[in-house]
Amino acid sequence: MIVRTLQDLVGTDRDVEAPTFNSRRLLLAKDGCGFSMHDTHLKAGSETYIWYKHHIEAVYCVGGEGEIELIETGKVYPINDGTFYCLDGHEKHWLRAHTDLRMICVFNPPLVGNETHDEEGVYPLLTPDGEEKETAASNP
Ligand code: 9YT
């Protein structure tokens, strides 16, 4: 069994700082569970463009107010405590935090730990050693 607290992670290499959020990575690929799980704090007033083209992300909001806008349809969904969504179609989106927003996020395949968004809002697909995996798109 694995037991961790948020306080165990803050300020460690499992606490990944991005311009608009902190992602505290409770579970990573090296933990061997088949998914990663993050406690993510988005900053009030922030807007983040995201496209998880290599991953499925499921998200459960446990605090704050915000919204997600799907780029393809323009549809906007409010987010608050108790809202769940899953990007099972790798949807490009804007994530906006009206207040500080706390989200519990699950990734499949699991993140390895040091991923940050590239300019397209993408997390790379990495091996457990942090090397970029070749994909059909990168190796046609
Ligand atoms: C829903 C959300 O916060 N997405 C951006 C960050 C990502 N979940 C992460 O790496 O924790």
PDB file of C-alpha atoms and ligand atoms in Angstrom:
ATOM      1  CA  MET A   1       0.000   0.000   0.000  1.00  0.00           C
ATOM      2  CA  ILE A   2       1.151   3.537  -0.756  1.00  0.00           C
ATOM      3  CA  VAL A   3       0.281   6.332   1.684  1.00  0.00           C
ATOM      4  CA  ARG A   4       1.165   9.984   1.035  1.00  0.00           C
ATOM      5  CA  THR A   5      -0.107  13.364   2.133  1.00  0.00           C
ATOM      6  CA  LEU A   6      -0.166  16.593   0.159  1.00  0.00           C
ATOM      7  CA  GLN A   7       2.312  18.025   2.669  1.00  0.00           C
ATOM      8  CA  ASP A   8       4.738  15.191   1.822  1.00  0.00           C
ATOM      9  CA  LEU A   9       4.856  16.431  -1.776  1.00  0.00           C
ATOM     10  CA  VAL A  10       4.898  20.222  -1.501  1.00  0.00           C
ATOM     11  CA  GLY A  11       8.307  21.603  -2.486  1.00  0.00           C
ATOM     12  CA  THR A  12       9.640  18.226  -3.688  1.00  0.00           C
ATOM     13  CA  ASP A  13      10.230  17.024  -7.256  1.00  0.00           C
ATOM     14  CA  ARG A  14       6.629  15.747  -7.195  1.00  0.00           C
ATOM     15  CA  ASP A  15       5.447  19.372  -6.914  1.00  0.00           C
ATOM     16  CA  VAL A  16       5.618  20.598 -10.511  1.00  0.00           C
ATOM     17  CA  GLU A  17       5.227  24.351 -10.971  1.00  0.00           C
ATOM     18  CA  ALA A  18       3.682  25.659 -14.206  1.00  0.00           C
ATOM     19  CA  PRO A  19       2.862  29.307 -14.981  1.00  0.00           C
ATOM     20  CA  THR A  20      -0.845  28.837 -14.148  1.00  0.00           C
ATOM     21  CA  PHE A  21      -0.869  25.892 -11.727  1.00  0.00           C
ATOM     22  CA  ASN A  22       0.977  23.634  -9.304  1.00  0.00           C
ATOM     23  CA  SER A  23       0.586  19.927  -9.934  1.00  0.00           C
ATOM     24  CA  ARG A  24       1.296  17.742  -6.909  1.00  0.00           C
ATOM     25  CA  ARG A  25       1.874  14.251  -8.259  1.00  0.00           C
ATOM     26  CA  LEU A  26       0.531  11.767  -5.737  1.00  0.00           C
ATOM     27  CA  LEU A  27       1.054   8.763  -8.012  1.00  0.00           C
ATOM     28  CA  LEU A  28       3.440   8.471 -10.972  1.00  0.00           C
ATOM     29  CA  ALA A  29       4.372   5.790 -13.500  1.00  0.00           C
ATOM     30  CA  LYS A  30       7.166   4.536 -11.203  1.00  0.00           C
ATOM     31  CA  ASP A  31       4.576   3.740  -8.529  1.00  0.00           C
ATOM     32  CA  GLY A  32       3.372   0.987 -10.873  1.00  0.00           C
ATOM     33  CA  CYS A  33      -0.395   1.506 -10.660  1.00  0.00           C
ATOM     34  CA  GLY A  34      -1.059   2.107 -14.379  1.00  0.00           C
ATOM     35  CA  PHE A  35      -2.227   5.690 -13.917  1.00  0.00           C
ATOM     36  CA  SER A  36      -0.954   8.890 -12.330  1.00  0.00           C
ATOM     37  CA  MET A  37      -2.962  10.995  -9.892  1.00  0.00           C
ATOM     38  CA  HIS A  38      -2.378  14.659  -9.184  1.00  0.00           C
ATOM     39  CA  ASP A  39      -3.726  17.264  -6.762  1.00  0.00           C
ATOM     40  CA  THR A  40      -3.611  20.355  -8.968  1.00  0.00           C
ATOM     41  CA  HIS A  41      -4.070  23.942  -7.789  1.00  0.00           C
ATOM     42  CA  LEU A  42      -4.902  26.389 -10.577  1.00  0.00           C
ATOM     43  CA  LYS A  43      -4.300  30.061  -9.877  1.00  0.00           C
ATOM     44  CA  ALA A  44      -7.257  32.471  -9.632  1.00  0.00           C
ATOM     45  CA  GLY A  45      -7.703  34.457 -12.858  1.00  0.00           C
ATOM     46  CA  SER A  46      -5.579  32.043 -14.917  1.00  0.00           C
ATOM     47  CA  GLU A  47      -6.331  30.617 -18.333  1.00  0.00           C
ATOM     48  CA  THR A  48      -4.535  27.491 -19.604  1.00  0.00           C
ATOM     49  CA  TYR A  49      -4.637  26.071 -23.130  1.00  0.00           C
ATOM     50  CA  ILE A  50      -4.429  22.274 -23.021  1.00  0.00           C
ATOM     51  CA  TRP A  51      -4.324  19.423 -25.514  1.00  0.00           C
ATOM     52  CA  TYR A  52      -3.517  16.003 -24.044  1.00  0.00           C
ATOM     53  CA  LYS A  53      -3.085  14.272 -27.360  1.00  0.00           C
ATOM     54  CA  HIS A  54      -1.140  11.344 -25.819  1.00  0.00           C
ATOM     55  CA  HIS A  55      -3.130  10.967 -22.596  1.00  0.00           C
ATOM     56  CA  ILE A  56      -6.651  10.566 -21.259  1.00  0.00           C
ATOM     57  CA  GLU A  57      -7.238  12.905 -18.325  1.00  0.00           C
ATOM     58  CA  ALA A  58     -10.100  12.546 -15.838  1.00  0.00           C
ATOM     59  CA  VAL A  59     -10.671  15.489 -13.513  1.00  0.00           C
ATOM     60  CA  TYR A  60     -12.719  15.932 -10.337  1.00  0.00           C
ATOM     61  CA  CYS A  61     -13.033  19.409  -8.867  1.00  0.00           C
ATOM     62  CA  VAL A  62     -12.935  19.575  -5.073  1.00  0.00           C
ATOM     63  CA  GLY A  63     -12.869  23.353  -4.622  1.00  0.00           C
ATOM     64  CA  GLY A  64     -13.195  26.710  -6.343  1.00  0.00           C
ATOM     65  CA  GLU A  65     -14.951  28.043  -9.436  1.00  0.00           C
ATOM     66  CA  GLY A  66     -13.941  27.931 -13.076  1.00  0.00           C
ATOM     67  CA  GLU A  67     -14.882  26.722 -16.522  1.00  0.00           C
ATOM     68  CA  ILE A  68     -13.710  24.548 -19.383  1.00  0.00           C
ATOM     69  CA  GLU A  69     -14.243  25.601 -22.996  1.00  0.00           C
ATOM     70  CA  LEU A  70     -13.945  22.983 -25.735  1.00  0.00           C
ATOM     71  CA  ILE A  71     -12.157  24.517 -28.718  1.00  0.00           C
ATOM     72  CA  GLU A  72     -13.925  22.467 -31.374  1.00  0.00           C
ATOM     73  CA  THR A  73     -17.476  23.279 -30.316  1.00  0.00           C
ATOM     74  CA  GLY A  74     -17.009  26.476 -28.300  1.00  0.00           C
ATOM     75  CA  LYS A  75     -19.151  24.886 -25.588  1.00  0.00           C
ATOM     76  CA  VAL A  76     -18.399  26.140 -22.069  1.00  0.00           C
ATOM     77  CA  TYR A  77     -19.018  24.017 -18.961  1.00  0.00           C
ATOM     78  CA  PRO A  78     -18.907  25.560 -15.481  1.00  0.00           C
ATOM     79  CA  ILE A  79     -16.637  23.869 -12.942  1.00  0.00           C
ATOM     80  CA  ASN A  80     -17.113  23.898  -9.188  1.00  0.00           C
ATOM     81  CA  ASP A  81     -16.829  21.587  -6.193  1.00  0.00           C
ATOM     82  CA  GLY A  82     -18.217  18.216  -7.335  1.00  0.00           C
ATOM     83  CA  THR A  83     -17.837  18.684 -11.113  1.00  0.00           C
ATOM     84  CA  PHE A  84     -16.235  15.765 -12.947  1.00  0.00           C
ATOM     85  CA  TYR A  85     -15.081  15.574 -16.562  1.00  0.00           C
ATOM     86  CA  CYS A  86     -13.037  13.164 -18.612  1.00  0.00           C
ATOM     87  CA  LEU A  87     -11.235  14.160 -21.829  1.00  0.00           C
ATOM     88  CA  ASP A  88     -11.735  10.767 -23.436  1.00  0.00           C
ATOM     89  CA  GLY A  89     -11.573  12.307 -26.924  1.00  0.00           C
ATOM     90  CA  HIS A  90      -8.283  14.185 -26.337  1.00  0.00           C
ATOM     91  CA  GLU A  91     -10.267  17.408 -26.677  1.00  0.00           C
ATOM     92  CA  LYS A  92      -8.350  20.688 -27.030  1.00  0.00           C
ATOM     93  CA  HIS A  93      -9.614  23.110 -24.429  1.00  0.00           C
ATOM     94  CA  TRP A  94      -9.220  26.248 -22.374  1.00  0.00           C
ATOM     95  CA  LEU A  95      -9.262  25.799 -18.620  1.00  0.00           C
ATOM     96  CA  ARG A  96     -10.122  28.971 -16.719  1.00  0.00           C
ATOM     97  CA  ALA A  97      -9.916  29.445 -12.971  1.00  0.00           C
ATOM     98  CA  HIS A  98     -12.228  32.229 -11.731  1.00  0.00           C
ATOM     99  CA  THR A  99     -11.000  31.584  -8.167  1.00  0.00           C
ATOM    100  CA  ASP A 100      -8.234  29.277  -6.946  1.00  0.00           C
ATOM    101  CA  LEU A 101      -9.336  25.920  -8.265  1.00  0.00           C
ATOM    102  CA  ARG A 102      -8.413  22.533  -6.804  1.00  0.00           C
ATOM    103  CA  MET A 103      -8.636  19.582  -9.141  1.00  0.00           C
ATOM    104  CA  ILE A 104      -7.888  15.895  -8.615  1.00  0.00           C
ATOM    105  CA  CYS A 105      -6.559  14.609 -11.953  1.00  0.00           C
ATOM    106  CA  VAL A 106      -5.913  11.079 -13.205  1.00  0.00           C
ATOM    107  CA  PHE A 107      -3.783  10.365 -16.303  1.00  0.00           C
ATOM    108  CA  ASN A 108      -3.615   7.270 -18.461  1.00  0.00           C
ATOM    109  CA  PRO A 109      -0.908   6.472 -19.445  1.00  0.00           C
ATOM    110  CA  PRO A 110       0.635   7.747 -16.212  1.00  0.00           C
ATOM    111  CA  LEU A 111       2.920  10.758 -16.197  1.00  0.00           C
ATOM    112  CA  VAL A 112       6.499   9.962 -15.156  1.00  0.00           C
ATOM    113  CA  GLY A 113       6.944  13.132 -13.129  1.00  0.00           C
ATOM    114  CA  ASN A 114       8.769  15.923 -14.935  1.00  0.00           C
ATOM    115  CA  GLU A 115       6.360  16.644 -17.777  1.00  0.00           C
ATOM    116  CA  THR A 116       5.412  20.243 -18.465  1.00  0.00           C
ATOM    117  CA  HIS A 117       3.138  21.555 -21.211  1.00  0.00           C
ATOM    118  CA  ASP A 118       4.761  22.409 -24.537  1.00  0.00           C
ATOM    119  CA  GLU A 119       3.618  25.386 -26.643  1.00  0.00           C
ATOM    120  CA  GLU A 120       0.639  23.336 -27.881  1.00  0.00           C
ATOM    121  CA  GLY A 121      -0.474  22.493 -24.336  1.00  0.00           C
ATOM    122  CA  VAL A 122       0.724  18.906 -24.786  1.00  0.00           C
ATOM    123  CA  TYR A 123       2.466  16.638 -22.286  1.00  0.00           C
ATOM    124  CA  PRO A 124       5.049  14.474 -24.097  1.00  0.00           C
ATOM    125  CA  LEU A 125       4.810  10.712 -23.910  1.00  0.00           C
ATOM    126  CA  LEU A 126       7.849   9.696 -21.821  1.00  0.00           C
ATOM    127  CA  THR A 127       9.498   6.425 -20.859  1.00  0.00           C
ATOM    128  CA  PRO A 128       9.958   5.784 -17.126  1.00  0.00           C
ATOM    129  CA  ASP A 129      13.492   7.210 -17.542  1.00  0.00           C
ATOM    130  CA  GLY A 130      12.109  10.504 -18.836  1.00  0.00           C
ATOM    131  CA  GLU A 131      13.092   9.868 -22.473  1.00  0.00           C
ATOM    132  CA  GLU A 132      10.610  10.878 -25.147  1.00  0.00           C
ATOM    133  CA  LYS A 133       8.809   7.847 -26.589  1.00  0.00           C
ATOM    134  CA  GLU A 134       8.547   7.633 -30.342  1.00  0.00           C
ATOM    135  CA  THR A 135       4.970   7.830 -31.565  1.00  0.00           C
ATOM    136  CA  ALA A 136       3.454   7.114 -34.969  1.00  0.00           C
ATOM    137  CA  ALA A 137       3.345  10.894 -35.505  1.00  0.00           C
ATOM    138  CA  SER A 138       7.024  11.406 -34.598  1.00  0.00           C
ATOM    139  CA  ASN A 139       8.157   8.358 -36.633  1.00  0.00           C
ATOM    140  CA  PRO A 140       5.822   8.053 -39.630  1.00  0.00           C
TER     141      PRO A 140
HETATM  142  C1  9YT B   1      -7.344  19.887 -14.898  1.00  0.00           C
HETATM  143  C2  9YT B   1      -5.978  20.441 -14.776  1.00  0.00           C
HETATM  144  O1  9YT B   1      -5.648  20.976 -13.795  1.00  0.00           O
HETATM  145  N1  9YT B   1      -5.180  20.328 -15.852  1.00  0.00           N
HETATM  146  C3  9YT B   1      -3.835  20.892 -15.924  1.00  0.00           C
HETATM  147  C4  9YT B   1      -2.783  20.242 -15.052  1.00  0.00           C
HETATM  148  C5  9YT B   1      -2.755  18.742 -15.023  1.00  0.00           C
HETATM  149  N2  9YT B   1      -3.952  18.202 -14.531  1.00  0.00           N
HETATM  150  C6  9YT B   1      -1.634  18.250 -14.136  1.00  0.00           C
HETATM  151  O2  9YT B   1      -0.531  18.036 -14.612  1.00  0.00           O
HETATM  152  O3  9YT B   1      -1.849  18.058 -12.940  1.00  0.00           O
END
